[in-house]
mmCIF file of C-alpha atoms in Angstrom:
data_model
loop_
_atom_site.group_PDB
_atom_site.id
_atom_site.type_symbol
_atom_site.label_atom_id
_atom_site.label_comp_id
_atom_site.label_asym_id
_atom_site.label_seq_id
_atom_site.Cartn_x
_atom_site.Cartn_y
_atom_site.Cartn_z
ATOM 1 C CA MET A 1 -7.351 56.460 -14.233
ATOM 2 C CA ALA A 2 -6.987 54.864 -17.668
ATOM 3 C CA ARG A 3 -3.222 54.884 -17.253
ATOM 4 C CA SER A 4 -3.457 53.226 -13.853
ATOM 5 C CA LEU A 5 -5.812 50.588 -15.238
ATOM 6 C CA ASN A 6 -3.450 49.959 -18.147
ATOM 7 C CA GLU A 7 -0.460 49.584 -15.816
ATOM 8 C CA TRP A 8 -2.400 47.219 -13.569
ATOM 9 C CA LEU A 9 -3.623 45.113 -16.513
ATOM 10 C CA TRP A 10 -0.159 44.670 -17.993
ATOM 11 C CA GLN A 11 1.669 43.666 -14.864
ATOM 12 C CA HIS A 12 4.228 41.048 -15.812
ATOM 13 C CA GLU A 13 3.035 38.849 -12.928
ATOM 14 C CA PHE A 14 -0.242 38.308 -14.821
ATOM 15 C CA TRP A 15 1.231 37.419 -18.187
ATOM 16 C CA LEU A 16 4.726 36.039 -17.676
ATOM 17 C CA PRO A 17 6.275 33.282 -15.545
ATOM 18 C CA PRO A 18 8.061 34.207 -12.287
ATOM 19 C CA GLY A 19 11.440 35.804 -12.896
ATOM 20 C CA ILE A 20 10.513 37.157 -16.347
ATOM 21 C CA THR A 21 9.557 40.822 -16.951
ATOM 22 C CA TRP A 22 8.528 42.830 -19.976
ATOM 23 C CA GLN A 23 12.115 44.099 -20.224
ATOM 24 C CA ASP A 24 13.159 40.573 -21.067
ATOM 25 C CA MET A 25 10.678 40.633 -23.950
ATOM 26 C CA GLN A 26 12.064 43.750 -25.636
ATOM 27 C CA GLU A 27 12.360 43.449 -29.395
ATOM 28 C CA SER A 28 15.701 43.798 -31.130
ATOM 29 C CA GLU A 29 16.902 43.717 -34.701
ATOM 30 C CA GLY A 30 15.731 40.462 -36.268
ATOM 31 C CA VAL A 31 13.891 39.330 -33.114
ATOM 32 C CA HIS A 32 10.184 40.117 -32.763
ATOM 33 C CA TYR A 33 7.805 39.153 -29.987
ATOM 34 C CA PRO A 34 3.977 39.307 -30.001
ATOM 35 C CA GLN A 35 2.581 42.744 -29.162
ATOM 36 C CA ALA A 36 -0.968 43.315 -27.917
ATOM 37 C CA ARG A 37 -1.489 46.148 -30.389
ATOM 38 C CA ASP A 38 -1.146 43.644 -33.237
ATOM 39 C CA LEU A 39 -4.539 42.205 -32.303
ATOM 40 C CA LEU A 40 -6.255 45.432 -33.326
ATOM 41 C CA LEU A 41 -5.624 44.435 -36.940
ATOM 42 C CA SER A 42 -8.107 41.588 -36.512
ATOM 43 C CA ILE A 43 -11.075 44.009 -36.417
ATOM 44 C CA PRO A 44 -10.624 45.528 -39.915
ATOM 45 C CA PHE A 45 -9.616 42.117 -41.243
ATOM 46 C CA ALA A 46 -12.851 40.685 -39.785
ATOM 47 C CA LEU A 47 -14.868 43.346 -41.609
ATOM 48 C CA VAL A 48 -13.033 42.447 -44.817
ATOM 49 C CA LEU A 49 -13.977 38.792 -44.270
ATOM 50 C CA VAL A 50 -17.629 39.812 -43.820
ATOM 51 C CA VAL A 51 -17.546 41.628 -47.169
ATOM 52 C CA ILE A 52 -15.804 38.679 -48.837
ATOM 53 C CA ARG A 53 -18.401 36.333 -47.374
ATOM 54 C CA ARG A 54 -21.326 38.368 -48.715
ATOM 55 C CA ALA A 55 -19.739 38.507 -52.149
ATOM 56 C CA PHE A 56 -18.959 34.778 -52.064
ATOM 57 C CA GLU A 57 -22.496 33.829 -51.043
ATOM 58 C CA ARG A 58 -24.109 35.956 -53.757
ATOM 59 C CA ALA A 59 -21.686 35.258 -56.598
ATOM 60 C CA VAL A 60 -20.720 31.634 -55.898
ATOM 61 C CA ALA A 61 -22.789 29.829 -53.258
ATOM 62 C CA LEU A 62 -26.277 30.992 -54.275
ATOM 63 C CA PRO A 63 -25.919 30.154 -58.002
ATOM 64 C CA LEU A 64 -24.313 26.858 -56.991
ATOM 65 C CA SER A 65 -27.291 25.997 -54.788
ATOM 66 C CA SER A 66 -29.724 26.390 -57.683
ATOM 67 C CA LYS A 67 -27.535 24.308 -60.006
ATOM 68 C CA LEU A 68 -27.304 21.531 -57.424
ATOM 69 C CA GLY A 69 -31.065 21.417 -56.971
ATOM 70 C CA VAL A 70 -31.389 23.098 -53.588
ATOM 71 C CA ARG A 71 -34.942 24.428 -53.531
ATOM 72 C CA ASP A 72 -36.544 26.565 -50.834
ATOM 73 C CA LYS A 73 -39.790 25.265 -49.408
ATOM 74 C CA GLN A 74 -42.847 27.279 -50.356
ATOM 75 C CA ARG A 75 -44.282 28.594 -47.103
ATOM 76 C CA PRO A 76 -47.787 30.038 -46.821
ATOM 77 C CA LYS A 77 -47.589 33.651 -45.744
ATOM 78 C CA ALA A 78 -49.470 35.101 -42.819
ATOM 79 C CA GLN A 79 -52.246 37.490 -43.778
ATOM 80 C CA PRO A 80 -51.475 41.157 -42.946
ATOM 81 C CA ASN A 81 -52.791 41.975 -39.486
ATOM 82 C CA PRO A 82 -51.423 45.089 -37.727
ATOM 83 C CA THR A 83 -52.578 43.993 -34.264
ATOM 84 C CA LEU A 84 -50.983 40.555 -34.434
ATOM 85 C CA GLU A 85 -47.868 41.934 -36.133
ATOM 86 C CA THR A 86 -47.374 44.498 -33.365
ATOM 87 C CA PHE A 87 -47.748 41.820 -30.701
ATOM 88 C CA TYR A 88 -45.344 39.527 -32.572
ATOM 89 C CA SER A 89 -42.688 42.205 -32.995
ATOM 90 C CA THR A 90 -42.822 43.813 -29.558
ATOM 91 C CA ARG A 91 -44.187 41.249 -27.118
ATOM 92 C CA CYS A 92 -43.857 37.571 -27.911
ATOM 93 C CA LYS A 93 -43.413 35.324 -30.947
ATOM 94 C CA ASN A 94 -44.969 32.286 -29.318
ATOM 95 C CA PRO A 95 -47.865 33.479 -27.111
ATOM 96 C CA GLY A 96 -49.619 31.274 -24.595
ATOM 97 C CA GLU A 97 -53.200 30.101 -24.762
ATOM 98 C CA SER A 98 -54.607 32.970 -22.701
ATOM 99 C CA GLU A 99 -52.871 35.543 -24.890
ATOM 100 C CA LEU A 100 -54.094 33.809 -28.044
ATOM 101 C CA ILE A 101 -57.687 33.934 -26.757
ATOM 102 C CA ARG A 102 -57.343 37.625 -25.920
ATOM 103 C CA LEU A 103 -55.877 38.386 -29.351
ATOM 104 C CA ALA A 104 -58.625 36.377 -31.062
ATOM 105 C CA LYS A 105 -61.283 38.467 -29.298
ATOM 106 C CA GLN A 106 -59.421 41.679 -30.030
ATOM 107 C CA CYS A 107 -59.143 40.875 -33.750
ATOM 108 C CA ASP A 108 -62.576 39.235 -33.934
ATOM 109 C CA LEU A 109 -61.053 36.071 -35.402
ATOM 110 C CA PRO A 110 -61.430 32.373 -34.562
ATOM 111 C CA LEU A 111 -58.756 31.028 -32.230
ATOM 112 C CA ARG A 112 -57.478 28.581 -34.839
ATOM 113 C CA LYS A 113 -56.861 31.368 -37.327
ATOM 114 C CA VAL A 114 -54.814 33.302 -34.767
ATOM 115 C CA GLU A 115 -52.759 30.183 -33.969
ATOM 116 C CA ARG A 116 -52.241 29.593 -37.680
ATOM 117 C CA TRP A 117 -51.165 33.204 -38.175
ATOM 118 C CA PHE A 118 -48.432 32.915 -35.520
ATOM 119 C CA ARG A 119 -47.224 29.581 -36.915
ATOM 120 C CA ARG A 120 -46.926 31.013 -40.394
ATOM 121 C CA ARG A 121 -45.275 34.182 -39.105
ATOM 122 C CA ARG A 122 -42.668 32.204 -37.164
ATOM 123 C CA ASN A 123 -42.008 29.993 -40.174
ATOM 124 C CA SER A 124 -41.471 33.043 -42.374
ATOM 125 C CA ASP A 125 -38.673 34.186 -40.037
ATOM 126 C CA ARG A 126 -36.873 30.872 -40.217
ATOM 127 C CA PRO A 127 -33.888 30.730 -42.589
ATOM 128 C CA SER A 128 -34.445 29.265 -46.012
ATOM 129 C CA LEU A 129 -32.622 26.193 -47.262
ATOM 130 C CA SER A 130 -30.580 28.264 -49.702
ATOM 131 C CA LYS A 131 -29.414 30.518 -46.852
ATOM 132 C CA LYS A 132 -28.259 27.485 -44.880
ATOM 133 C CA PHE A 133 -26.517 26.148 -47.983
ATOM 134 C CA CYS A 134 -24.674 29.434 -48.580
ATOM 135 C CA GLU A 135 -23.557 29.648 -44.950
ATOM 136 C CA ALA A 136 -22.271 26.062 -45.005
ATOM 137 C CA CYS A 137 -20.390 26.716 -48.272
ATOM 138 C CA TRP A 138 -18.664 29.763 -46.801
ATOM 139 C CA ARG A 139 -17.642 27.999 -43.605
ATOM 140 C CA PHE A 140 -16.391 24.970 -45.516
ATOM 141 C CA THR A 141 -14.306 27.240 -47.749
ATOM 142 C CA PHE A 142 -12.773 28.947 -44.742
ATOM 143 C CA TYR A 143 -12.193 25.820 -42.637
ATOM 144 C CA ILE A 144 -10.476 23.915 -45.426
ATOM 145 C CA THR A 145 -8.355 26.986 -46.194
ATOM 146 C CA ALA A 146 -7.464 27.505 -42.525
ATOM 147 C CA PHE A 147 -6.710 23.802 -41.977
ATOM 148 C CA LEU A 148 -4.415 23.591 -45.003
ATOM 149 C CA THR A 149 -2.760 26.868 -43.962
ATOM 150 C CA GLY A 150 -2.188 25.479 -40.471
ATOM 151 C CA LEU A 151 -0.615 22.298 -41.850
ATOM 152 C CA ALA A 152 1.575 24.334 -44.214
ATOM 153 C CA VAL A 153 2.727 26.563 -41.351
ATOM 154 C CA LEU A 154 3.300 23.776 -38.812
ATOM 155 C CA TYR A 155 4.545 20.780 -40.789
ATOM 156 C CA ASP A 156 8.219 21.739 -40.272
ATOM 157 C CA LYS A 157 7.793 23.040 -36.713
ATOM 158 C CA PRO A 158 9.272 20.816 -33.974
ATOM 159 C CA TRP A 159 6.379 21.283 -31.519
ATOM 160 C CA LEU A 160 3.932 19.638 -33.935
ATOM 161 C CA TRP A 161 5.779 16.340 -33.464
ATOM 162 C CA ASP A 162 7.268 16.783 -29.980
ATOM 163 C CA HIS A 163 4.841 18.648 -27.729
ATOM 164 C CA ARG A 164 7.487 19.422 -25.100
ATOM 165 C CA GLU A 165 8.996 21.787 -27.671
ATOM 166 C CA CYS A 166 6.073 24.139 -26.989
ATOM 167 C CA TRP A 167 7.938 25.257 -23.859
ATOM 168 C CA THR A 168 11.534 25.303 -25.042
ATOM 169 C CA GLY A 169 12.827 28.814 -24.321
ATOM 170 C CA TYR A 170 9.405 30.044 -23.196
ATOM 171 C CA PRO A 171 8.410 32.883 -23.061
ATOM 172 C CA GLN A 172 11.305 34.231 -25.126
ATOM 173 C CA GLN A 173 10.182 32.564 -28.333
ATOM 174 C CA PRO A 174 10.483 34.885 -31.367
ATOM 175 C CA LEU A 175 7.352 35.390 -33.441
ATOM 176 C CA GLN A 176 7.658 34.103 -36.982
ATOM 177 C CA PRO A 177 5.728 35.944 -39.756
ATOM 178 C CA SER A 178 3.904 32.786 -40.862
ATOM 179 C CA LEU A 179 2.611 32.218 -37.318
ATOM 180 C CA PHE A 180 1.506 35.853 -37.071
ATOM 181 C CA TRP A 181 -0.591 35.674 -40.251
ATOM 182 C CA TYR A 182 -2.045 32.317 -39.256
ATOM 183 C CA TYR A 183 -3.112 33.783 -35.913
ATOM 184 C CA LEU A 184 -4.538 36.872 -37.578
ATOM 185 C CA LEU A 185 -6.537 34.764 -40.026
ATOM 186 C CA GLU A 186 -8.145 32.671 -37.289
ATOM 187 C CA LEU A 187 -8.850 35.576 -34.932
ATOM 188 C CA SER A 188 -10.363 37.671 -37.720
ATOM 189 C CA PHE A 189 -12.657 34.824 -38.725
ATOM 190 C CA TYR A 190 -14.071 34.391 -35.221
ATOM 191 C CA TRP A 191 -14.582 38.127 -34.895
ATOM 192 C CA SER A 192 -16.478 38.017 -38.204
ATOM 193 C CA LEU A 193 -18.698 35.258 -36.783
ATOM 194 C CA VAL A 194 -19.494 37.519 -33.835
ATOM 195 C CA PHE A 195 -20.346 40.410 -36.160
ATOM 196 C CA THR A 196 -22.715 38.255 -38.247
ATOM 197 C CA LEU A 197 -24.196 36.337 -35.298
ATOM 198 C CA PRO A 198 -27.567 38.189 -35.422
ATOM 199 C CA PHE A 199 -27.955 37.352 -39.131
ATOM 200 C CA ASP A 200 -26.651 33.778 -39.226
ATOM 201 C CA VAL A 201 -28.780 30.641 -38.923
ATOM 202 C CA LYS A 202 -29.756 30.227 -35.271
ATOM 203 C CA ARG A 203 -29.722 26.702 -33.895
ATOM 204 C CA LYS A 204 -30.689 25.196 -30.572
ATOM 205 C CA ASP A 205 -27.111 25.482 -29.279
ATOM 206 C CA PHE A 206 -27.077 29.228 -29.961
ATOM 207 C CA LYS A 207 -25.993 30.071 -26.399
ATOM 208 C CA GLU A 208 -23.249 27.473 -26.503
ATOM 209 C CA GLN A 209 -22.056 28.966 -29.793
ATOM 210 C CA ILE A 210 -21.773 32.398 -28.161
ATOM 211 C CA VAL A 211 -19.757 30.907 -25.293
ATOM 212 C CA HIS A 212 -17.589 29.060 -27.815
ATOM 213 C CA HIS A 213 -16.876 32.194 -29.880
ATOM 214 C CA ALA A 214 -16.108 34.264 -26.761
ATOM 215 C CA ALA A 215 -13.826 31.592 -25.286
ATOM 216 C CA THR A 216 -12.056 31.162 -28.629
ATOM 217 C CA ILE A 217 -11.448 34.902 -29.056
ATOM 218 C CA PHE A 218 -10.205 35.238 -25.467
ATOM 219 C CA LEU A 219 -8.038 32.150 -25.881
ATOM 220 C CA ILE A 220 -6.461 33.300 -29.144
ATOM 221 C CA SER A 221 -5.939 36.849 -27.853
ATOM 222 C CA PHE A 222 -4.499 35.821 -24.494
ATOM 223 C CA SER A 223 -2.272 33.133 -25.986
ATOM 224 C CA TYR A 224 -0.904 35.728 -28.408
ATOM 225 C CA CYS A 225 -0.215 38.361 -25.737
ATOM 226 C CA ALA A 226 1.376 35.813 -23.368
ATOM 227 C CA ASN A 227 3.319 34.245 -26.273
ATOM 228 C CA TYR A 228 1.534 30.892 -26.041
ATOM 229 C CA ILE A 229 1.808 30.885 -29.833
ATOM 230 C CA ARG A 230 2.955 27.317 -30.154
ATOM 231 C CA ILE A 231 0.206 25.783 -28.060
ATOM 232 C CA GLY A 232 -2.327 28.118 -29.704
ATOM 233 C CA THR A 233 -1.463 26.882 -33.197
ATOM 234 C CA LEU A 234 -2.052 23.293 -32.057
ATOM 235 C CA VAL A 235 -5.484 24.239 -30.690
ATOM 236 C CA MET A 236 -6.518 25.891 -33.948
ATOM 237 C CA VAL A 237 -5.380 23.136 -36.307
ATOM 238 C CA ILE A 238 -7.071 20.449 -34.147
ATOM 239 C CA HIS A 239 -10.389 22.332 -34.262
ATOM 240 C CA ASP A 240 -10.268 22.954 -38.004
ATOM 241 C CA ALA A 241 -9.645 19.256 -38.734
ATOM 242 C CA SER A 242 -13.169 18.135 -37.802
ATOM 243 C CA ASP A 243 -14.928 21.279 -39.025
ATOM 244 C CA CYS A 244 -13.703 20.485 -42.549
ATOM 245 C CA PHE A 245 -16.020 17.451 -42.550
ATOM 246 C CA LEU A 246 -19.006 19.017 -40.771
ATOM 247 C CA GLU A 247 -19.812 21.691 -43.341
ATOM 248 C CA PRO A 248 -19.824 19.414 -46.447
ATOM 249 C CA THR A 249 -22.080 17.054 -44.466
ATOM 250 C CA LYS A 250 -24.567 19.909 -44.163
ATOM 251 C CA ILE A 251 -24.174 20.780 -47.840
ATOM 252 C CA PHE A 252 -25.020 17.253 -49.016
ATOM 253 C CA ASN A 253 -27.904 17.139 -46.564
ATOM 254 C CA TYR A 254 -29.408 20.269 -48.137
ATOM 255 C CA MET A 255 -28.864 18.677 -51.572
ATOM 256 C CA LYS A 256 -30.811 15.572 -50.430
ATOM 257 C CA TRP A 257 -27.836 13.304 -51.173
ATOM 258 C CA LYS A 258 -28.666 11.070 -48.244
ATOM 259 C CA LYS A 259 -26.071 8.311 -48.603
ATOM 260 C CA THR A 260 -23.230 10.765 -49.139
ATOM 261 C CA CYS A 261 -24.452 12.851 -46.209
ATOM 262 C CA ASP A 262 -24.622 9.802 -43.933
ATOM 263 C CA SER A 263 -21.142 8.651 -44.933
ATOM 264 C CA LEU A 264 -19.627 12.082 -44.370
ATOM 265 C CA PHE A 265 -21.350 12.407 -41.028
ATOM 266 C CA MET A 266 -19.859 9.128 -39.841
ATOM 267 C CA ILE A 267 -16.406 10.347 -40.924
ATOM 268 C CA PHE A 268 -16.995 13.684 -39.203
ATOM 269 C CA SER A 269 -18.150 11.929 -36.025
ATOM 270 C CA ALA A 270 -15.016 9.788 -35.909
ATOM 271 C CA VAL A 271 -12.698 12.748 -36.562
ATOM 272 C CA PHE A 272 -14.535 14.962 -34.053
ATOM 273 C CA LEU A 273 -14.575 12.408 -31.234
ATOM 274 C CA ILE A 274 -10.932 11.439 -31.745
ATOM 275 C CA SER A 275 -9.631 14.989 -32.164
ATOM 276 C CA ARG A 276 -11.710 16.634 -29.414
ATOM 277 C CA LEU A 277 -11.892 13.854 -26.810
ATOM 278 C CA VAL A 278 -8.485 12.171 -27.331
ATOM 279 C CA ILE A 279 -5.992 14.351 -29.193
ATOM 280 C CA PHE A 280 -7.036 17.679 -27.660
ATOM 281 C CA PRO A 281 -6.861 16.539 -24.002
ATOM 282 C CA TYR A 282 -3.463 14.875 -24.484
ATOM 283 C CA THR A 283 -1.836 17.289 -26.936
ATOM 284 C CA VAL A 284 -3.155 20.496 -25.364
ATOM 285 C CA LEU A 285 -4.643 20.057 -21.885
ATOM 286 C CA TYR A 286 -2.031 17.638 -20.552
ATOM 287 C CA ASN A 287 0.656 19.665 -22.287
ATOM 288 C CA THR A 288 -0.300 22.997 -20.714
ATOM 289 C CA TYR A 289 -1.123 21.502 -17.322
ATOM 290 C CA TYR A 290 1.838 19.154 -16.850
ATOM 291 C CA TYR A 291 4.672 19.730 -19.347
ATOM 292 C CA SER A 292 4.720 23.486 -18.788
ATOM 293 C CA MET A 293 5.428 22.949 -15.085
ATOM 294 C CA GLU A 294 8.765 21.408 -16.031
ATOM 295 C CA ILE A 295 9.856 24.845 -17.251
ATOM 296 C CA PHE A 296 8.279 27.364 -14.817
ATOM 297 C CA GLN A 297 6.171 27.645 -11.699
ATOM 298 C CA PRO A 298 2.410 28.317 -11.837
ATOM 299 C CA PHE A 299 1.288 31.927 -12.302
ATOM 300 C CA PHE A 300 -1.934 33.752 -13.234
ATOM 301 C CA GLY A 301 -1.521 33.219 -16.977
ATOM 302 C CA TYR A 302 -1.074 29.503 -16.396
ATOM 303 C CA TYR A 303 -4.380 29.214 -14.517
ATOM 304 C CA PHE A 304 -6.260 31.519 -16.898
ATOM 305 C CA MET A 305 -5.043 29.659 -19.982
ATOM 306 C CA ASN A 306 -6.026 26.290 -18.564
ATOM 307 C CA ALA A 307 -9.439 27.634 -17.484
ATOM 308 C CA LEU A 308 -10.216 28.719 -21.063
ATOM 309 C CA LEU A 309 -9.043 25.383 -22.424
ATOM 310 C CA ILE A 310 -11.258 23.525 -19.953
ATOM 311 C CA ILE A 311 -14.261 25.608 -21.067
ATOM 312 C CA LEU A 312 -13.557 24.527 -24.625
ATOM 313 C CA GLN A 313 -13.271 20.925 -23.517
ATOM 314 C CA LEU A 314 -16.628 21.082 -21.738
ATOM 315 C CA LEU A 315 -18.180 22.345 -24.958
ATOM 316 C CA HIS A 316 -16.496 19.446 -26.770
ATOM 317 C CA VAL A 317 -18.158 17.023 -24.347
ATOM 318 C CA PHE A 318 -21.560 18.711 -24.856
ATOM 319 C CA TRP A 319 -21.377 18.432 -28.657
ATOM 320 C CA SER A 320 -19.932 14.921 -28.440
ATOM 321 C CA CYS A 321 -23.027 13.773 -26.536
ATOM 322 C CA LEU A 322 -25.254 15.103 -29.324
ATOM 323 C CA ILE A 323 -23.112 13.424 -31.982
ATOM 324 C CA ILE A 324 -23.006 10.072 -30.164
ATOM 325 C CA HIS A 325 -26.797 10.182 -29.773
ATOM 326 C CA MET A 326 -27.224 10.736 -33.521
ATOM 327 C CA VAL A 327 -24.723 7.996 -34.388
ATOM 328 C CA CYS A 328 -26.515 5.509 -32.117
ATOM 329 C CA LYS A 329 -29.834 6.271 -33.802
ATOM 330 C CA PHE A 330 -28.193 5.789 -37.184
ATOM 331 C CA LEU A 331 -26.772 2.407 -36.192
ATOM 332 C CA LEU A 332 -30.091 1.250 -34.708
ATOM 333 C CA GLN A 333 -32.487 2.646 -37.319
ATOM 334 C CA GLY A 334 -30.261 2.620 -40.392
ATOM 335 C CA THR A 335 -31.041 6.252 -41.142
ATOM 336 C CA MET A 336 -29.479 9.492 -40.033
ATOM 337 C CA ASP A 337 -31.506 11.446 -37.512
ATOM 338 C CA LYS A 338 -32.166 15.114 -38.074
ATOM 339 C CA ASP A 339 -29.602 17.561 -36.694
ATOM 340 C CA MET A 340 -30.645 17.977 -33.071
ATOM 341 C CA ARG A 341 -29.311 21.540 -33.097
ATOM 342 C CA SER A 342 -31.613 22.627 -35.910
ATOM 343 C CA ASP A 343 -34.708 24.685 -35.282
ATOM 344 C CA THR A 344 -37.397 22.659 -37.011
ATOM 345 C CA GLU A 345 -40.142 24.328 -38.974
ATOM 346 C CA GLU A 346 -43.599 24.132 -37.470
ATOM 347 C CA SER A 347 -46.214 22.277 -39.487
ATOM 348 C CA ASP A 348 -49.661 23.753 -39.762
ATOM 349 C CA LYS A 349 -51.413 20.635 -38.475
ATOM 350 C CA ASP A 350 -54.837 22.214 -38.088
ATOM 351 C CA GLU A 351 -54.723 23.465 -41.644
ATOM 352 C CA GLU A 352 -53.600 20.058 -42.864
ATOM 353 C CA ARG A 353 -56.496 18.386 -41.025
ATOM 354 C CA GLU A 354 -58.949 20.852 -42.561
ATOM 355 C CA LYS A 355 -57.634 20.105 -46.041
ATOM 356 C CA ILE A 356 -57.989 16.373 -45.406
ATOM 357 C CA ARG A 357 -61.571 16.874 -44.213
ATOM 358 C CA GLU A 358 -62.369 18.959 -47.286
ATOM 359 C CA LYS A 359 -60.939 16.304 -49.584
ATOM 360 C CA GLU A 360 -62.910 13.575 -47.821
ATOM 361 C CA LYS A 361 -66.062 15.688 -47.936
ATOM 362 C CA ASN A 362 -65.605 16.474 -51.622
ATOM 363 C CA GLY A 363 -64.920 12.820 -52.345
ATOM 364 C CA MET A 364 -68.094 11.712 -50.492
ATOM 365 C CA THR A 365 -70.204 14.343 -52.289
ATOM 366 C CA TYR A 366 -68.819 13.267 -55.640
ATOM 367 C CA PHE A 367 -69.513 9.623 -54.827
ATOM 368 C CA SER A 368 -73.067 10.464 -53.689
ATOM 369 C CA ASN A 369 -73.807 12.411 -56.879
ATOM 370 C CA ILE A 370 -72.609 9.553 -59.049
ATOM 371 C CA THR A 371 -74.611 6.914 -57.209
ATOM 372 C CA SER A 372 -77.699 9.146 -57.169
ATOM 373 C CA ASN A 373 -77.599 9.826 -60.900
ATOM 374 C CA SER A 374 -77.010 6.161 -61.698
ATOM 375 C CA TYR A 375 -79.936 5.113 -59.535
ATOM 376 C CA ILE A 376 -82.268 7.622 -61.204
ATOM 377 C CA GLN A 377 -81.264 6.532 -64.675
ATOM 378 C CA ARG A 378 -81.879 2.889 -63.854
ATOM 379 C CA ASN A 379 -85.069 3.064 -61.815
ATOM 380 C CA GLY A 380 -86.513 6.511 -62.352
ATOM 381 C CA SER A 381 -87.115 6.828 -58.655
ATOM 382 C CA GLU A 382 -86.320 9.589 -56.212
ATOM 383 C CA PRO A 383 -82.774 10.749 -55.847
ATOM 384 C CA LEU A 384 -80.462 9.162 -53.317
ATOM 385 C CA ASN A 385 -80.041 12.297 -51.246
ATOM 386 C CA SER A 386 -83.594 11.826 -49.919
ATOM 387 C CA ARG A 387 -82.483 8.645 -48.223
ATOM 388 C CA SER A 388 -80.284 8.129 -45.213
ATOM 389 C CA HIS A 389 -76.889 6.396 -45.438
ATOM 390 C CA LEU A 390 -75.790 3.592 -43.192
ATOM 391 C CA THR A 391 -72.143 2.859 -42.403
ATOM 392 C CA ASN A 392 -72.128 -0.344 -44.443
ATOM 393 C CA GLY A 393 -72.948 1.507 -47.657
ATOM 394 C CA HIS A 394 -76.625 0.451 -47.880
ATOM 395 C CA VAL A 395 -79.484 2.941 -48.053
ATOM 396 C CA LYS A 396 -82.600 3.048 -46.033
ATOM 397 C CA GLU A 397 -85.970 4.629 -46.783
ATOM 398 C CA ARG A 398 -86.792 7.581 -44.518
#
């Protein structure tokens, strides 16, 4: 059964244009073509990247965060409560009003204290500022390395300057070692992001990120197996161009360097919108949809490749809407709005109100004691607390 499935999966009609078979893609001395088994190397390389990332964050990024003044916010901890902890871990992290009332009765606690406990418990699970800083440092290090690697690999390649060259001789385009290692680097990185997804900072576009990672891995893998290497390298270098500006924007935001952060975000926005909404559709989508048809007739790989690219483009449009919204607020208000993808920390408003009331109460008591003592010293009469206060500050005999 496995053999039959393997034979069905690797039918040349799925992967290659009409008239081309796997026999035409046989390797010879000095001529190498992409092989599906090569992709298996991306898994151990991804694990190596995970180890390198952990070492980088502990040895470089974390000490750097403290030197640059990145300080984690002191969060009040939730008091130990086995009943509430069990409910939080197994049932729900944000219970409704009826559940809060039931838990308050079960624990014999006021409702406000139960609400406060859940707020503090949720806040304790949110990533610290130093964790966000370390993650941004790692991604910036990789993206700038990958982008420079892509430019170094592609600067002398004809298809970088003339996009029709992506299809010259396709699919019998020999695989160059530099292109193989560039592909392996990118694929391994996205696999590493999948492996660390449960531990990374979760944002509001978490589901979109999963779709993006899956589409990227499928796109890289399929383009390698079908020898869409040339178009795949263009996709990767276009994506890395804008990501190189996004991560330092986050870093300066965590450092509270507001003007630098705002300037970098405007640069990132321009690069992102131009590269994802202009360059990508023309260089990649139009190229694969139209130019490729000058060389061969449509086949399954053609439709599948374009479907993955369209998914990426839809994600580009989604993120572009968020970016444009933030840029408009910046232009209108003169200040950069908070990242709409971030999961904001909940403020303990009830506790803040109680503290304000206590301060006001303490201030009124202190004022009353002073006025009472002064009155006694001057007149020798009864203390002020035996009199009633009016709103205008005068006193009235009871």
